[in-house]
Amino acid sequence: MFQTWREEVARQGIPLIGATRSLGLLPEAVRQAEGRTAEYLTAFEEFFLRWLLTGLAAPRLPQPLQPQLSALSTSTVLGYMRGGGYVFCFPDISPIPSRDELREMIEDALRGAEAPEHLADWMDKVRADNAARNTITRYARLFDLQHYLRALHQRHHSVLHRRKSSVIQAFATFFQVSSDTIAGDLDVIDKRLGKEWFLATPGPASPNP
């Protein structure tokens, strides 16, 4: 490589285009290269991609591709998502870290910066170091439970009337939890929405629990 392109390297230096080219983020000057300059850049690019390098710090001093845990926001890949997350790149030449180490790396990449004000409470709940994050599973069950129960009562209220215990047992089996858990969930929903919330049709602005 250096023998073939010695004049270009002496004049322009070693290109650093391996990682950026693979991400489609080439500088304008590189995209517009022509003639022998274009051949020189392409040759180094193919060399970098073949050996999964981001470049060469110096001749015979390769820089391997490293895990990119904040390489691209989703707005770069999926413009309509407006920065709702990140796309991570883990090169196949890299050893996979332990589960805890990997989770910490991803956690730092995702939520290292301050969360938007309107999502701060939720971001705090989902942080890996929050021991109370397992409550998210209950929130999901509460949402499903109120949805299903509302739908069942709207269609079969007469059949379900005065059969709360049977309904609780059926949902306990469905969600694979105890009857006491479902009874507790229903108490939470009743306190928030009222005793016969399942008979009311929520409007578009009514929040679910």
mmCIF file of C-alpha atoms in Angstrom:
data_model
loop_
_atom_site.group_PDB
_atom_site.id
_atom_site.type_symbol
_atom_site.label_atom_id
_atom_site.label_comp_id
_atom_site.label_asym_id
_atom_site.label_seq_id
_atom_site.Cartn_x
_atom_site.Cartn_y
_atom_site.Cartn_z
ATOM 1 C CA MET A 1 0.000 0.000 0.000
ATOM 2 C CA PHE A 2 2.651 2.509 1.002
ATOM 3 C CA GLN A 3 4.896 1.569 -1.902
ATOM 4 C CA THR A 4 2.068 1.995 -4.422
ATOM 5 C CA TRP A 5 0.727 5.251 -2.936
ATOM 6 C CA ARG A 6 3.919 6.730 -1.496
ATOM 7 C CA GLU A 7 3.554 10.038 -3.377
ATOM 8 C CA GLU A 8 -0.057 10.541 -2.259
ATOM 9 C CA VAL A 9 0.745 9.610 1.349
ATOM 10 C CA ALA A 10 3.721 11.975 1.360
ATOM 11 C CA ARG A 11 1.553 14.773 -0.012
ATOM 12 C CA GLN A 12 -1.819 14.155 1.733
ATOM 13 C CA GLY A 13 -1.065 11.813 4.629
ATOM 14 C CA ILE A 14 -2.764 8.545 5.522
ATOM 15 C CA PRO A 15 -6.525 8.713 4.894
ATOM 16 C CA LEU A 16 -8.863 8.224 7.843
ATOM 17 C CA ILE A 17 -11.957 7.141 5.960
ATOM 18 C CA GLY A 18 -12.529 3.530 6.932
ATOM 19 C CA ALA A 19 -15.162 4.001 9.647
ATOM 20 C CA THR A 20 -16.743 7.137 8.228
ATOM 21 C CA ARG A 21 -17.108 5.683 4.751
ATOM 22 C CA SER A 22 -18.847 2.573 6.069
ATOM 23 C CA LEU A 23 -21.333 4.830 7.873
ATOM 24 C CA GLY A 24 -22.000 6.862 4.741
ATOM 25 C CA LEU A 25 -20.552 10.028 6.290
ATOM 26 C CA LEU A 26 -17.697 10.826 3.907
ATOM 27 C CA PRO A 27 -16.581 14.464 3.827
ATOM 28 C CA GLU A 28 -17.606 16.373 0.728
ATOM 29 C CA ALA A 29 -14.003 16.659 -0.456
ATOM 30 C CA VAL A 30 -13.611 12.869 -0.457
ATOM 31 C CA ARG A 31 -16.886 12.265 -2.293
ATOM 32 C CA GLN A 32 -15.787 14.657 -5.011
ATOM 33 C CA ALA A 33 -12.312 13.131 -5.454
ATOM 34 C CA GLU A 34 -11.418 12.151 -9.014
ATOM 35 C CA GLY A 35 -8.657 10.436 -10.920
ATOM 36 C CA ARG A 36 -5.677 9.051 -9.040
ATOM 37 C CA THR A 37 -6.776 10.716 -5.797
ATOM 38 C CA ALA A 38 -10.049 8.794 -5.937
ATOM 39 C CA GLU A 39 -8.153 5.555 -6.616
ATOM 40 C CA TYR A 40 -5.824 6.262 -3.679
ATOM 41 C CA LEU A 41 -8.729 6.867 -1.285
ATOM 42 C CA THR A 42 -10.627 3.827 -2.551
ATOM 43 C CA ALA A 43 -7.570 1.592 -2.131
ATOM 44 C CA PHE A 44 -7.125 2.644 1.492
ATOM 45 C CA GLU A 45 -10.839 2.383 2.138
ATOM 46 C CA GLU A 46 -10.922 -1.193 0.871
ATOM 47 C CA PHE A 47 -7.851 -2.013 2.965
ATOM 48 C CA PHE A 48 -9.456 -0.542 6.092
ATOM 49 C CA LEU A 49 -12.743 -2.329 5.521
ATOM 50 C CA ARG A 50 -11.016 -5.631 4.794
ATOM 51 C CA TRP A 51 -9.182 -5.504 8.117
ATOM 52 C CA LEU A 52 -11.922 -3.620 10.042
ATOM 53 C CA LEU A 53 -9.758 -0.620 10.787
ATOM 54 C CA THR A 54 -10.727 2.996 11.409
ATOM 55 C CA GLY A 55 -7.359 3.961 9.999
ATOM 56 C CA LEU A 56 -3.617 3.854 10.582
ATOM 57 C CA ALA A 57 -2.049 6.084 13.206
ATOM 58 C CA ALA A 58 1.214 5.537 11.309
ATOM 59 C CA PRO A 59 2.580 2.930 8.896
ATOM 60 C CA ARG A 60 2.277 -0.524 10.538
ATOM 61 C CA LEU A 61 0.265 0.971 13.423
ATOM 62 C CA PRO A 62 -3.353 -0.054 12.752
ATOM 63 C CA GLN A 63 -6.365 1.321 14.624
ATOM 64 C CA PRO A 64 -8.958 -1.482 14.861
ATOM 65 C CA LEU A 65 -12.645 -0.678 14.700
ATOM 66 C CA GLN A 66 -13.945 -0.243 18.243
ATOM 67 C CA PRO A 67 -17.461 -0.713 19.623
ATOM 68 C CA GLN A 68 -19.512 2.352 18.771
ATOM 69 C CA LEU A 69 -22.059 2.758 21.553
ATOM 70 C CA SER A 70 -23.246 6.150 20.406
ATOM 71 C CA ALA A 71 -22.385 5.920 16.736
ATOM 72 C CA LEU A 72 -25.679 7.086 15.287
ATOM 73 C CA SER A 73 -28.872 8.465 16.677
ATOM 74 C CA THR A 74 -32.044 6.975 15.241
ATOM 75 C CA SER A 75 -32.724 10.312 13.554
ATOM 76 C CA THR A 76 -29.692 9.615 11.335
ATOM 77 C CA VAL A 77 -30.969 6.185 10.348
ATOM 78 C CA LEU A 78 -34.716 6.765 10.637
ATOM 79 C CA GLY A 79 -35.285 10.477 10.270
ATOM 80 C CA TYR A 80 -38.850 10.404 11.513
ATOM 81 C CA MET A 81 -37.801 9.093 14.933
ATOM 82 C CA ARG A 82 -36.116 12.394 15.839
ATOM 83 C CA GLY A 83 -33.424 11.111 18.142
ATOM 84 C CA GLY A 84 -35.495 8.580 20.060
ATOM 85 C CA GLY A 85 -32.545 6.275 20.638
ATOM 86 C CA TYR A 86 -29.207 5.110 19.304
ATOM 87 C CA VAL A 87 -27.878 2.499 16.904
ATOM 88 C CA PHE A 88 -24.939 0.610 18.392
ATOM 89 C CA CYS A 89 -22.155 -1.048 16.426
ATOM 90 C CA PHE A 90 -20.288 -3.961 17.968
ATOM 91 C CA PRO A 91 -17.572 -5.218 15.585
ATOM 92 C CA ASP A 92 -17.369 -8.979 15.185
ATOM 93 C CA ILE A 93 -13.642 -8.754 15.954
ATOM 94 C CA SER A 94 -14.360 -7.481 19.468
ATOM 95 C CA PRO A 95 -14.840 -9.787 22.453
ATOM 96 C CA ILE A 96 -18.252 -9.428 24.065
ATOM 97 C CA PRO A 97 -17.913 -7.995 27.579
ATOM 98 C CA SER A 98 -19.661 -9.490 30.565
ATOM 99 C CA ARG A 99 -23.393 -8.938 30.896
ATOM 100 C CA ASP A 100 -23.007 -6.313 33.628
ATOM 101 C CA GLU A 101 -20.219 -4.495 31.802
ATOM 102 C CA LEU A 102 -22.185 -4.438 28.547
ATOM 103 C CA ARG A 103 -25.301 -3.174 30.310
ATOM 104 C CA GLU A 104 -23.276 -0.396 31.955
ATOM 105 C CA MET A 105 -21.764 0.604 28.601
ATOM 106 C CA ILE A 106 -25.173 0.774 26.948
ATOM 107 C CA GLU A 107 -26.663 2.571 29.945
ATOM 108 C CA ASP A 108 -23.982 5.276 29.774
ATOM 109 C CA ALA A 109 -24.441 5.667 26.026
ATOM 110 C CA LEU A 110 -28.228 5.878 26.220
ATOM 111 C CA ARG A 111 -28.715 7.949 29.320
ATOM 112 C CA GLY A 112 -25.386 9.579 30.038
ATOM 113 C CA ALA A 113 -26.762 12.993 29.170
ATOM 114 C CA GLU A 114 -29.548 14.769 31.027
ATOM 115 C CA ALA A 115 -32.961 13.479 30.010
ATOM 116 C CA PRO A 116 -35.563 15.784 28.437
ATOM 117 C CA GLU A 117 -37.668 17.354 31.196
ATOM 118 C CA HIS A 118 -40.905 15.692 30.085
ATOM 119 C CA LEU A 119 -39.273 12.222 30.187
ATOM 120 C CA ALA A 120 -37.079 12.687 33.257
ATOM 121 C CA ASP A 121 -39.346 10.726 35.605
ATOM 122 C CA TRP A 122 -39.566 7.767 33.233
ATOM 123 C CA MET A 123 -35.841 7.802 32.435
ATOM 124 C CA ASP A 124 -35.157 7.597 36.165
ATOM 125 C CA LYS A 125 -37.400 4.529 36.411
ATOM 126 C CA VAL A 126 -35.675 2.624 33.608
ATOM 127 C CA ARG A 127 -32.094 3.270 34.689
ATOM 128 C CA ALA A 128 -30.245 0.029 35.384
ATOM 129 C CA ASP A 129 -29.175 1.210 38.847
ATOM 130 C CA ASN A 130 -32.765 1.852 39.926
ATOM 131 C CA ALA A 131 -33.773 -1.053 42.141
ATOM 132 C CA ALA A 132 -37.444 -0.133 41.625
ATOM 133 C CA ARG A 133 -37.358 -0.567 37.843
ATOM 134 C CA ASN A 134 -39.132 -3.915 38.191
ATOM 135 C CA THR A 135 -42.322 -1.892 38.798
ATOM 136 C CA ILE A 136 -42.410 -1.361 35.024
ATOM 137 C CA THR A 137 -43.727 -4.917 34.662
ATOM 138 C CA ARG A 138 -46.621 -4.039 36.932
ATOM 139 C CA TYR A 139 -47.398 -0.869 34.972
ATOM 140 C CA ALA A 140 -47.599 -2.979 31.818
ATOM 141 C CA ARG A 141 -49.933 -5.460 33.501
ATOM 142 C CA LEU A 142 -52.143 -2.655 34.859
ATOM 143 C CA PHE A 143 -52.491 -1.222 31.379
ATOM 144 C CA ASP A 144 -53.424 -4.586 29.846
ATOM 145 C CA LEU A 145 -55.751 -5.478 32.719
ATOM 146 C CA GLN A 146 -57.821 -2.303 32.529
ATOM 147 C CA HIS A 147 -58.010 -2.570 28.736
ATOM 148 C CA TYR A 148 -59.200 -6.179 28.701
ATOM 149 C CA LEU A 149 -61.627 -5.733 31.579
ATOM 150 C CA ARG A 150 -63.163 -2.649 29.993
ATOM 151 C CA ALA A 151 -63.615 -4.510 26.693
ATOM 152 C CA LEU A 152 -65.135 -7.565 28.405
ATOM 153 C CA HIS A 153 -67.634 -5.499 30.373
ATOM 154 C CA GLN A 154 -68.657 -3.506 27.317
ATOM 155 C CA ARG A 155 -69.511 -6.766 25.533
ATOM 156 C CA HIS A 156 -70.508 -9.170 28.301
ATOM 157 C CA HIS A 157 -71.398 -7.087 31.348
ATOM 158 C CA SER A 158 -74.472 -9.125 32.236
ATOM 159 C CA VAL A 159 -72.443 -12.345 32.299
ATOM 160 C CA LEU A 160 -69.678 -10.835 34.446
ATOM 161 C CA HIS A 161 -71.971 -9.101 36.917
ATOM 162 C CA ARG A 162 -71.361 -10.310 40.507
ATOM 163 C CA ARG A 163 -68.594 -12.687 39.351
ATOM 164 C CA LYS A 164 -65.566 -10.658 40.378
ATOM 165 C CA SER A 165 -63.826 -13.609 42.025
ATOM 166 C CA SER A 166 -64.069 -15.696 38.854
ATOM 167 C CA VAL A 167 -62.822 -12.764 36.780
ATOM 168 C CA ILE A 168 -59.855 -12.265 39.133
ATOM 169 C CA GLN A 169 -58.963 -15.963 38.947
ATOM 170 C CA ALA A 170 -59.199 -15.932 35.136
ATOM 171 C CA PHE A 171 -56.897 -12.916 34.855
ATOM 172 C CA ALA A 172 -54.484 -14.418 37.392
ATOM 173 C CA THR A 173 -54.194 -17.483 35.163
ATOM 174 C CA PHE A 174 -53.842 -15.347 32.041
ATOM 175 C CA PHE A 175 -51.093 -13.115 33.491
ATOM 176 C CA GLN A 176 -49.477 -16.022 35.364
ATOM 177 C CA VAL A 177 -49.617 -14.278 38.724
ATOM 178 C CA SER A 178 -51.535 -14.903 41.947
ATOM 179 C CA SER A 179 -55.147 -13.943 42.525
ATOM 180 C CA ASP A 180 -53.996 -11.595 45.285
ATOM 181 C CA THR A 181 -51.805 -9.767 42.756
ATOM 182 C CA ILE A 182 -54.731 -9.191 40.393
ATOM 183 C CA ALA A 183 -56.962 -8.144 43.300
ATOM 184 C CA GLY A 184 -54.305 -5.606 44.319
ATOM 185 C CA ASP A 185 -54.053 -4.341 40.740
ATOM 186 C CA LEU A 186 -57.808 -3.820 40.590
ATOM 187 C CA ASP A 187 -57.711 -1.904 43.878
ATOM 188 C CA VAL A 188 -55.110 0.447 42.370
ATOM 189 C CA ILE A 189 -57.233 0.983 39.251
ATOM 190 C CA ASP A 190 -60.414 1.489 41.297
ATOM 191 C CA LYS A 191 -58.713 4.182 43.407
ATOM 192 C CA ARG A 192 -57.540 6.025 40.318
ATOM 193 C CA LEU A 193 -60.577 5.723 38.059
ATOM 194 C CA GLY A 194 -63.532 5.045 40.355
ATOM 195 C CA LYS A 195 -65.459 1.932 41.311
ATOM 196 C CA GLU A 196 -67.204 1.248 37.995
ATOM 197 C CA TRP A 197 -64.583 2.681 35.646
ATOM 198 C CA PHE A 198 -64.923 -0.341 33.351
ATOM 199 C CA LEU A 199 -68.452 0.730 32.355
ATOM 200 C CA ALA A 200 -67.348 4.158 31.104
ATOM 201 C CA THR A 201 -66.015 4.688 27.619
ATOM 202 C CA PRO A 202 -62.843 6.788 27.939
ATOM 203 C CA GLY A 203 -62.579 9.856 25.756
ATOM 204 C CA PRO A 204 -59.507 10.511 23.612
ATOM 205 C CA ALA A 205 -57.960 12.709 26.308
ATOM 206 C CA SER A 206 -58.532 10.312 29.197
ATOM 207 C CA PRO A 207 -55.217 8.810 30.396
ATOM 208 C CA ASN A 208 -54.970 5.124 31.108
ATOM 209 C CA PRO A 209 -53.432 4.054 34.421
#
